[in-house]
mmCIF file of C-alpha atoms and ligand atoms in Angstrom:
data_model
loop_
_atom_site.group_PDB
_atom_site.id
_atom_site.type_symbol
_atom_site.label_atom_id
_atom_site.label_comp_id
_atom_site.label_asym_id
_atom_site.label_seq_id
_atom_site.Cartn_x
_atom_site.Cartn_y
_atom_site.Cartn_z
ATOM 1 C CA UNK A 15 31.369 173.393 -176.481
ATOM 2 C CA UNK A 16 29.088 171.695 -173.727
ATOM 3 C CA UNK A 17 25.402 172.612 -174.566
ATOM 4 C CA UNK A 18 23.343 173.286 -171.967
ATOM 5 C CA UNK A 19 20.381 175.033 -172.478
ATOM 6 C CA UNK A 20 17.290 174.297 -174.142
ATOM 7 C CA UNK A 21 14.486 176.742 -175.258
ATOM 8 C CA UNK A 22 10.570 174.985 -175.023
ATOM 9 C CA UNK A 23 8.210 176.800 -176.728
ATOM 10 C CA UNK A 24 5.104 176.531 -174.656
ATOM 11 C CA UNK A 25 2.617 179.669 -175.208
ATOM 12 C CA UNK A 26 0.746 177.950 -178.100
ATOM 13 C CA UNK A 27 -3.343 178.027 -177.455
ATOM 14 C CA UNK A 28 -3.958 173.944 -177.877
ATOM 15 C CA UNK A 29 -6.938 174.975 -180.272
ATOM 16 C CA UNK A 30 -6.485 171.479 -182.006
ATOM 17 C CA UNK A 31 -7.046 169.718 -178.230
ATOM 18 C CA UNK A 32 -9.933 172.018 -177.583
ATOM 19 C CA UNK A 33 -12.286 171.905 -175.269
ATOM 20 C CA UNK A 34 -9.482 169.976 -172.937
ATOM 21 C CA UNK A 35 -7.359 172.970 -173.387
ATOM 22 C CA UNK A 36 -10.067 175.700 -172.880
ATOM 23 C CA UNK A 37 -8.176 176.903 -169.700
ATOM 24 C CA UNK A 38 -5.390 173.566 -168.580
ATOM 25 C CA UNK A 39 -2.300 174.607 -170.829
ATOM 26 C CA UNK A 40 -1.796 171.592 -173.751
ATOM 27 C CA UNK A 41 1.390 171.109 -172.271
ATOM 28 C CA UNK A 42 -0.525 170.278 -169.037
ATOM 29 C CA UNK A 43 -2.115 167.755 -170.213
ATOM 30 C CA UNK A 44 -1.265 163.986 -168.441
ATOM 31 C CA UNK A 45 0.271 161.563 -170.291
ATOM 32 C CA UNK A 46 -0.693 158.735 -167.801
ATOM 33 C CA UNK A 47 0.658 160.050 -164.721
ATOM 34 C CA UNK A 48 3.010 163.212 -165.808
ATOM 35 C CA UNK A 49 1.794 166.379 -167.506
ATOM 36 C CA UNK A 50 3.142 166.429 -171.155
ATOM 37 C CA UNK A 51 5.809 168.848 -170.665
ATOM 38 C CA UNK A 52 7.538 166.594 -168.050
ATOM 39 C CA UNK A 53 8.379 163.664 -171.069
ATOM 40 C CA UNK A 54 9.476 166.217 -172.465
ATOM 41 C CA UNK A 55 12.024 167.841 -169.488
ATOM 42 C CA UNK A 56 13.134 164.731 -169.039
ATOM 43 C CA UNK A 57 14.003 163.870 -172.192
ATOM 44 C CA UNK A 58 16.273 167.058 -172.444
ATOM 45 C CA UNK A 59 17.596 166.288 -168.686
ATOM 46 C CA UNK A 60 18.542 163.011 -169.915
ATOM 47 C CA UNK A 61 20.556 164.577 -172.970
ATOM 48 C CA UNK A 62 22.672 166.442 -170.437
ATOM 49 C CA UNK A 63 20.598 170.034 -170.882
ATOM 50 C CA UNK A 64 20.251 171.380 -167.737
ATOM 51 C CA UNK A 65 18.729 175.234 -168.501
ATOM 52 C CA UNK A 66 15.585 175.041 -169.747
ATOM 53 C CA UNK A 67 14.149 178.540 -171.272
ATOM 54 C CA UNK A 68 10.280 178.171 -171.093
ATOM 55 C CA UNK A 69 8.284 180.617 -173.668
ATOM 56 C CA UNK A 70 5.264 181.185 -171.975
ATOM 57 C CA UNK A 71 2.033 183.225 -172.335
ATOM 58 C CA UNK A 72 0.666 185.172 -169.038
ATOM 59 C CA UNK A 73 -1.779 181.711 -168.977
ATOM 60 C CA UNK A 74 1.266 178.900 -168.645
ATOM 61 C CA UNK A 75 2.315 179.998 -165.468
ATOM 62 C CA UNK A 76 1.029 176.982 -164.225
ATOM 63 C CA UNK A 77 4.002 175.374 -166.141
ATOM 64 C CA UNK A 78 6.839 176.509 -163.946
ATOM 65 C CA UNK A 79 5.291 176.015 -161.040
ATOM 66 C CA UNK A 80 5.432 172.009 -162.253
ATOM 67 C CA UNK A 81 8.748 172.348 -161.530
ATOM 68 C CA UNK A 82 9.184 174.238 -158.275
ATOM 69 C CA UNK A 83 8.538 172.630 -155.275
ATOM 70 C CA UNK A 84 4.833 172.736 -153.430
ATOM 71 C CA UNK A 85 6.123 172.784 -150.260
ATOM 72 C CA UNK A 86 1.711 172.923 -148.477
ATOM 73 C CA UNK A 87 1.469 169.846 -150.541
ATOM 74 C CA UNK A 88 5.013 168.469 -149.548
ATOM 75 C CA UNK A 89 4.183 169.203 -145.905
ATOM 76 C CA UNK A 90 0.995 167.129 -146.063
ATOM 77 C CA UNK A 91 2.703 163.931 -147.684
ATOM 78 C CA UNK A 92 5.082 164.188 -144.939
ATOM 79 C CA UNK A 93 2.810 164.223 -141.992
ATOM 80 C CA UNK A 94 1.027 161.524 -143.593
ATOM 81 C CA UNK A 95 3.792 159.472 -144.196
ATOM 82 C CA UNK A 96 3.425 158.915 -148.252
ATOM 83 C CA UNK A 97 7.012 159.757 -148.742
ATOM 84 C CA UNK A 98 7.585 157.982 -151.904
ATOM 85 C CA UNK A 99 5.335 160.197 -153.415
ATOM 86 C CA UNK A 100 7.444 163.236 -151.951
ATOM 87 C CA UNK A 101 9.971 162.014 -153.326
ATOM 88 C CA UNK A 102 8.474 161.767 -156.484
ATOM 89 C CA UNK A 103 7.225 166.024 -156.672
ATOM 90 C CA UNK A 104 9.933 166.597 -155.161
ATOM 91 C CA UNK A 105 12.317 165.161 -158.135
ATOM 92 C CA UNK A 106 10.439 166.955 -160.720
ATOM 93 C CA UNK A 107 11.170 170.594 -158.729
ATOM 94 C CA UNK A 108 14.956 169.607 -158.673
ATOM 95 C CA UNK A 109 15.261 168.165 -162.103
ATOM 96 C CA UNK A 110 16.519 171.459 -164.118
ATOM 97 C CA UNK A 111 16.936 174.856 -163.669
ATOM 98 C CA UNK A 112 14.030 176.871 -164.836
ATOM 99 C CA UNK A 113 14.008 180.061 -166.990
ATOM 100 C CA UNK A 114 10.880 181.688 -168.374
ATOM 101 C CA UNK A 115 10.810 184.499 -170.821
ATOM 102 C CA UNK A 116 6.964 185.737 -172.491
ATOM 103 C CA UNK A 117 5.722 185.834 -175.906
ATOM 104 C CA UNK A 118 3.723 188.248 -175.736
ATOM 105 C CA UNK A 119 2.070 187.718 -179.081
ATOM 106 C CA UNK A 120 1.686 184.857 -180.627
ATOM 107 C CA UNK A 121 3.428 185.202 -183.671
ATOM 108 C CA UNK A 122 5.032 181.784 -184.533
ATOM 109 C CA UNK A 123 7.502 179.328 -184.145
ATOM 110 C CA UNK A 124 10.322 181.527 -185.257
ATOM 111 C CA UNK A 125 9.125 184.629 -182.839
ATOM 112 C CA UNK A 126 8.833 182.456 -179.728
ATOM 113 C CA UNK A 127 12.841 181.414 -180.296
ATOM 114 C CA UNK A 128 13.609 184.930 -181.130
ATOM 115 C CA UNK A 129 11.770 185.679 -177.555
ATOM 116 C CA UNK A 130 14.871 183.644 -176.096
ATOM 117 C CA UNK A 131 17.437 185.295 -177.435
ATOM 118 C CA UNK A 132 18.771 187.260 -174.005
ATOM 119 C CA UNK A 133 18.282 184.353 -171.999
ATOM 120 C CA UNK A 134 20.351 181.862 -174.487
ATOM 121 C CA UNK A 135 23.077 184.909 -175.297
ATOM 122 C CA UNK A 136 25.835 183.624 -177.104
ATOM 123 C CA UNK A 137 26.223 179.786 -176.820
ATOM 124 C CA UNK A 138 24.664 177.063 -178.960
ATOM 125 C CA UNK A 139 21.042 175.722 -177.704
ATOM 126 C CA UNK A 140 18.625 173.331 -178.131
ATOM 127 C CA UNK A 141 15.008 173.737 -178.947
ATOM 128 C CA UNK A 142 12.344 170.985 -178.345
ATOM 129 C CA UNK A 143 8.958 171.492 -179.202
ATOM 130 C CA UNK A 144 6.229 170.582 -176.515
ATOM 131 C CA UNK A 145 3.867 168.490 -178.261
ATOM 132 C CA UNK A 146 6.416 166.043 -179.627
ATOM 133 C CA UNK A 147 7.049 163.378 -177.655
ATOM 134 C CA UNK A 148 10.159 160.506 -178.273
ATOM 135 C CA UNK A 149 11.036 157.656 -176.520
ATOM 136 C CA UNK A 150 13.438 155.510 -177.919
ATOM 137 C CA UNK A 151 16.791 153.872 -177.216
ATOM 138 C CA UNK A 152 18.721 157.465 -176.701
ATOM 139 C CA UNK A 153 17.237 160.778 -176.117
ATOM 140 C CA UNK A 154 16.023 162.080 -179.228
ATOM 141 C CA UNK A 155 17.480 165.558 -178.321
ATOM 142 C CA UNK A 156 20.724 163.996 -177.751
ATOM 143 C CA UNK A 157 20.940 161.943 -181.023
ATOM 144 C CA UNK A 158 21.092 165.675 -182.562
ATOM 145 C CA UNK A 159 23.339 166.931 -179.327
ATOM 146 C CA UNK A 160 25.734 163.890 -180.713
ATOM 147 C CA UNK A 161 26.295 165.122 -184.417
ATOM 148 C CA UNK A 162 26.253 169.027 -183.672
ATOM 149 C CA UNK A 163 29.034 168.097 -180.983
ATOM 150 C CA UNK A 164 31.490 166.210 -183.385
ATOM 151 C CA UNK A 165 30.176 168.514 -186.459
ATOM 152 C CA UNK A 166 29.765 171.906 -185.029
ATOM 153 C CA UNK A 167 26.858 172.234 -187.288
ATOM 154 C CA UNK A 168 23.413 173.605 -186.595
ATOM 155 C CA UNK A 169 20.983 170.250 -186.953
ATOM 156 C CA UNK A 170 17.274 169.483 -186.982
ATOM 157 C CA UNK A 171 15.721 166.277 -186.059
ATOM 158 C CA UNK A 172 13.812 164.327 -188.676
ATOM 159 C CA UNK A 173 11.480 161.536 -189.178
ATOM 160 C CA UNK A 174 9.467 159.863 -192.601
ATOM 161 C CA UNK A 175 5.893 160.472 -192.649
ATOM 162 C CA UNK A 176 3.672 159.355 -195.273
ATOM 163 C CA UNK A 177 2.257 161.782 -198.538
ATOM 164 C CA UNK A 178 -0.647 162.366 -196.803
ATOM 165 C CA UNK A 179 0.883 164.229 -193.418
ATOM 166 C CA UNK A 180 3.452 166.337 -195.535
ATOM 167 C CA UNK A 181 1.313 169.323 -195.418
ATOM 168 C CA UNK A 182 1.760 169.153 -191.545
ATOM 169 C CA UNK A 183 5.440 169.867 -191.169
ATOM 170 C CA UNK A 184 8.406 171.557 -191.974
ATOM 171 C CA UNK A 185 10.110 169.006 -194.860
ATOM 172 C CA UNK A 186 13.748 169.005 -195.636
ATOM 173 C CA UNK A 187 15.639 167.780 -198.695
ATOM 174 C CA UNK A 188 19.224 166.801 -199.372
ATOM 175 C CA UNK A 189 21.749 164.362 -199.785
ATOM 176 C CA UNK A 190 22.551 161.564 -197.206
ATOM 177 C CA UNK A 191 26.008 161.654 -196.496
ATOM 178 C CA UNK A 192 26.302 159.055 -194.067
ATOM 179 C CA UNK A 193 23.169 156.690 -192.755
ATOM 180 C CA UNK A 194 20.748 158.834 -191.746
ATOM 181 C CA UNK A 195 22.452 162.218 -191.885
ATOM 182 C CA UNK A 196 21.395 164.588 -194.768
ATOM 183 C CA UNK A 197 23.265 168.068 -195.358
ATOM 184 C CA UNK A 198 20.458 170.370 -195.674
ATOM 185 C CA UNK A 199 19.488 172.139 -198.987
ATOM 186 C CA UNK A 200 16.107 173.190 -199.253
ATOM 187 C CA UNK A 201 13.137 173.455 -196.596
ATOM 188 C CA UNK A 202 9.602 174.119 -197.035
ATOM 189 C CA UNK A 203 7.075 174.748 -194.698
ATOM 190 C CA UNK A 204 4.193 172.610 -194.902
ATOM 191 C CA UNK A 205 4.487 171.980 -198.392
ATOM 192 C CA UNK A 206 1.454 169.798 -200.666
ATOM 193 C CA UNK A 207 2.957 166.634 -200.949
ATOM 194 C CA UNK A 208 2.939 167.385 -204.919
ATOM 195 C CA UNK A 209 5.470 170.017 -203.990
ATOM 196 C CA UNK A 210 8.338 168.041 -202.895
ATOM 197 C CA UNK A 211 9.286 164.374 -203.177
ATOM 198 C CA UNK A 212 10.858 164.749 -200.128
ATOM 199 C CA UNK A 213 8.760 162.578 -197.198
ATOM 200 C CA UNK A 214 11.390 164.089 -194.388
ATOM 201 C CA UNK A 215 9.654 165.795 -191.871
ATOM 202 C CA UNK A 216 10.981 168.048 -188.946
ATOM 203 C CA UNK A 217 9.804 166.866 -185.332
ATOM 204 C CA UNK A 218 10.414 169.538 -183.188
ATOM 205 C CA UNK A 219 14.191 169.030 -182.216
ATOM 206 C CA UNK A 220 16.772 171.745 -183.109
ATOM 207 C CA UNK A 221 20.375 172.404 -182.300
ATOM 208 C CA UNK A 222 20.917 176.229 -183.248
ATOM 209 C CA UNK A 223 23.837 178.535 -183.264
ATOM 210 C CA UNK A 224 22.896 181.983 -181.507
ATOM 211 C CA UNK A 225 23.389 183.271 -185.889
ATOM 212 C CA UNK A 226 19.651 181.718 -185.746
ATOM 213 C CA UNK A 227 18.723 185.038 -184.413
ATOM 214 C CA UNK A 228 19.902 187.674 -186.756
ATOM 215 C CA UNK A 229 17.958 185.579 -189.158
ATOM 216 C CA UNK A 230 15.027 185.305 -187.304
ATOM 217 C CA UNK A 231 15.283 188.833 -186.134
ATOM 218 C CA UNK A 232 15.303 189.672 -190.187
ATOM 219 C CA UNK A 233 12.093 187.959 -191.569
ATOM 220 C CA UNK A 234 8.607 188.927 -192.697
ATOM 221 C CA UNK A 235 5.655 186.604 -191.619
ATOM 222 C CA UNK A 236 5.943 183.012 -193.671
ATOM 223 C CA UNK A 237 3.744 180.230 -194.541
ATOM 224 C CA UNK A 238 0.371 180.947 -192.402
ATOM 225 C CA UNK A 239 1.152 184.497 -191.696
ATOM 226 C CA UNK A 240 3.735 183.404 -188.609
ATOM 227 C CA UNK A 241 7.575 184.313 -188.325
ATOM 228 C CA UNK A 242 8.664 180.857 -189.075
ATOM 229 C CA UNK A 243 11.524 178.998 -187.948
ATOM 230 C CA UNK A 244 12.376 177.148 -190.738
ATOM 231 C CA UNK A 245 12.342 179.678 -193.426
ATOM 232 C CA UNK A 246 15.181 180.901 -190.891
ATOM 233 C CA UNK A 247 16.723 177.472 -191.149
ATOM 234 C CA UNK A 248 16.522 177.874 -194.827
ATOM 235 C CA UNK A 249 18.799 181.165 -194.598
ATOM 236 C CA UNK A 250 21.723 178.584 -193.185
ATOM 237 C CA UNK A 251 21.268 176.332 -195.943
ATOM 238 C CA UNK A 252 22.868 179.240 -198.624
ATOM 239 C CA UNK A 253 25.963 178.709 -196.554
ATOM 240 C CA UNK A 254 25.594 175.312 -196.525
ATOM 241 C CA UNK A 255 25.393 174.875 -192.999
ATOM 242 C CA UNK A 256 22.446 172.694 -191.321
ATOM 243 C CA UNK A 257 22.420 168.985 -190.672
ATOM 244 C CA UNK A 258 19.444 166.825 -190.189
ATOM 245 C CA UNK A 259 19.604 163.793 -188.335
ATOM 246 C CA UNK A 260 16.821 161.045 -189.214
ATOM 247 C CA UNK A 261 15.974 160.562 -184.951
ATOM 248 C CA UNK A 262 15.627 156.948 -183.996
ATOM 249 C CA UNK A 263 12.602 155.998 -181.882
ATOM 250 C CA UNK A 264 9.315 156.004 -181.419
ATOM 251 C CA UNK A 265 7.314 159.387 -181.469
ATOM 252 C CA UNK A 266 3.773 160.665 -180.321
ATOM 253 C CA UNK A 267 2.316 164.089 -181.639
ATOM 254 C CA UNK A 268 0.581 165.047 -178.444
ATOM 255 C CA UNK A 269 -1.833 167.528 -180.324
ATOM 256 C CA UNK A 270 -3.326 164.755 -182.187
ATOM 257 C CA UNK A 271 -5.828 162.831 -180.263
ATOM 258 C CA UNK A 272 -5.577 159.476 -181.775
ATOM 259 C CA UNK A 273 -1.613 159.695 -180.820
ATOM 260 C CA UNK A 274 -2.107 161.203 -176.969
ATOM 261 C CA UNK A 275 -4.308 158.258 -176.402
ATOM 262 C CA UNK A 276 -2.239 155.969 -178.172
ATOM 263 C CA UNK A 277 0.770 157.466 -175.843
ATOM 264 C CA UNK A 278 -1.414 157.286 -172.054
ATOM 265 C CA UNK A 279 -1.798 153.396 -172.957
ATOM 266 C CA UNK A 280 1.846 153.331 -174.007
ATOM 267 C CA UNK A 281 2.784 154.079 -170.672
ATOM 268 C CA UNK A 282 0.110 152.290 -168.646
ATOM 269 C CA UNK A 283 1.392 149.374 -170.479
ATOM 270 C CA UNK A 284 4.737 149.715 -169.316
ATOM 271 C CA UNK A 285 3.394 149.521 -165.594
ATOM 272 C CA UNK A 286 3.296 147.206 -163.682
ATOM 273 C CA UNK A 287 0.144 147.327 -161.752
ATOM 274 C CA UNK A 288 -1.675 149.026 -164.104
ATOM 275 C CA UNK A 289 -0.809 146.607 -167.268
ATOM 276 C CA UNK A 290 -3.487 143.835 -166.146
ATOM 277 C CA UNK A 291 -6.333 145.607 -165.400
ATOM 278 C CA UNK A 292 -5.899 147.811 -168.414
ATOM 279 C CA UNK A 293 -5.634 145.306 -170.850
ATOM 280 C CA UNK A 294 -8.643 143.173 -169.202
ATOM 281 C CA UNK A 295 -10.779 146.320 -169.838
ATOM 282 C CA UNK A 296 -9.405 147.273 -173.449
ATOM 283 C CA UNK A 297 -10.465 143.665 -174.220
ATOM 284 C CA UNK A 298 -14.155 144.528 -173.295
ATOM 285 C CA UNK A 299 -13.779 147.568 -175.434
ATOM 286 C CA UNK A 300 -12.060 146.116 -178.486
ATOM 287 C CA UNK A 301 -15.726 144.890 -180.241
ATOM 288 C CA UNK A 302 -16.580 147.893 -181.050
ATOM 289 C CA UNK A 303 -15.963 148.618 -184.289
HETATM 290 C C1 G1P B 23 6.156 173.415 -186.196
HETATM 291 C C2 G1P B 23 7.176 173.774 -187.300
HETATM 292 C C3 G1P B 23 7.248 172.652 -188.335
HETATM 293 C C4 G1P B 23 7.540 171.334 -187.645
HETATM 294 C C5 G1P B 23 6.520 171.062 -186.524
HETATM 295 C C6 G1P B 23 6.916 169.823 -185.727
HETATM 296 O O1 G1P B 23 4.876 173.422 -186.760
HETATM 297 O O2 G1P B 23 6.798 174.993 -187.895
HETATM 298 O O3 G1P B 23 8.246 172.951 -189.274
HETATM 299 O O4 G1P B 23 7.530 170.275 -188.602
HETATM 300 O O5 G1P B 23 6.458 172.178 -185.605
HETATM 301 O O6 G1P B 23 6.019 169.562 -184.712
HETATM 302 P P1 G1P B 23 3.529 173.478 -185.869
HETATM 303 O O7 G1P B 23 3.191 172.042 -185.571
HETATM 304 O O8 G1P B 23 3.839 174.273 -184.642
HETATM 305 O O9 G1P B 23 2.501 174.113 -186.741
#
């Protein structure tokens, strides 16, 4: 079964990238040239997911219009000739189709996915959570795309982090059955690192089975008082069925300041005309202790 659709939860409030996110969505946000939430189209676009199912709020609405075209604004770059640039806004309106369903309370992880349920219906999807950002070799979406194709498993994408960021994610433990893949048995959510040896953290990259929802659809408020996704993921684990895949690649929390930063000079350093002056100036900044 081809997977095409891909559900991005995007009506959180930013509070940890506050005052920035006072009234610019998180997912607004530039990452050197592109708002946040295009690394993160792109990524799925590049896995083959063409249907992306937005979660908004009645503030994000800025968000779809990213990717619709602005045709004042293309109108002026072609009277005044810039037409690499139209080119450019005009790629990012064409890249994927655009679906947006509202959360209209902010209830958790787990709600806004349950929010997509009529516009994902019946077929396996993908979910890809805004702030996390991957660049690597392969899509980090499709590295979990790969395994759920060949084992027609739900799977969740995972990466180490050290004892003291445990309490930050969703952690999974089980056995390794082949180099980095791990049949799910337990989860917790945001566990004290005393509570689980485990150091394998989920980073915001599902592949769910439309099951996900009568699970969802059945659960209380978890860890923090939210409908959480992975105590729903825990429900497939009785039946033994959820893979995680240990993603391969490099990956920037876009919530966390010292990360965002770290990711804007990431990019600037990968251009051209930018790298020189950048570093000439970081040099001038790097006495500071
Ligand atoms: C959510 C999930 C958590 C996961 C994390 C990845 O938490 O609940 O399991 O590890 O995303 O970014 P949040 O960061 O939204 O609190």
């Amino acid at each position: 079964m081809d997977i095409k659709k891909v559900v991005i939860p995007v009506a959180g409030w930013g509070t940890r990238s506050l005052p920035a996110t006072k009234n610019v969505p998180k997912e607004m946000l530039p990452i050197y040239n592109k708002p946040v939430v295009q690394y993160v189209v792109e990524e799925a676009q590049a896995a083959g997911l063409t249907d992306v199912v937005l979660v908004t709020n009645r503030n994000k609405t800025i968000i779809e219009d990213h990717f619709d075209y602005n045709l004042a604004l293309e109108d002026v770059l072609t009277r005044t000739g810039k037409l690499d640039m139209l080119k450019t806004v005009r790629d990012v309106a064409e890249m994927v189709n655009i679906i947006t369903v509202r959360q209209k309370k902010q209830l958790g992880l787990g709600h806004a996915v349950l929010c997509a349920r009529e516009a994902v219906k019946n077929d396996p999807f993908a979910v890809m959570v805004g702030d996390d950002l991957m660049f690597g070799m392969e899509p980090g979406i499709k590295q979990l795309l790969n395994v759920a194709h060949s084992e027609h498993m739900p799977v969740v994408g995972v990466m180490e982090v050290p004892a003291d960021k445990v309490s930050s994610y969703g952690i999974i433990s089980g056995e390794e059955f082949a180099p980095g893949l791990y049949r799910v048995r337990d989860l917790m959510e945001k566990p004290k690192a005393s509570e689980t040896s485990s150091r394998l953290a989920m980073v915001g990259r599902y592949v769910l089975y439309p099951d996900i929802f009568d699970h969802l659809e059945n659960l209380g408020p978890g860890q923090g008082g939210e409908i959480q996704l992975t105590d729903a993921l825990k429900a497939l684990t009785k039946s033994n069925r959820l893979l995680a895949v240990k993603i391969r690649g490099q990956r920037y929390d876009a919530g966390d300041w010292a990360e965002y930063l770290a990711a804007n000079i990431y990019f600037a350093l990968h251009d051209e005309d930018l790298r020189y002056p950048l570093v000439q100036r970081l040099k001038e900044l790097l006495p500071i202790n």
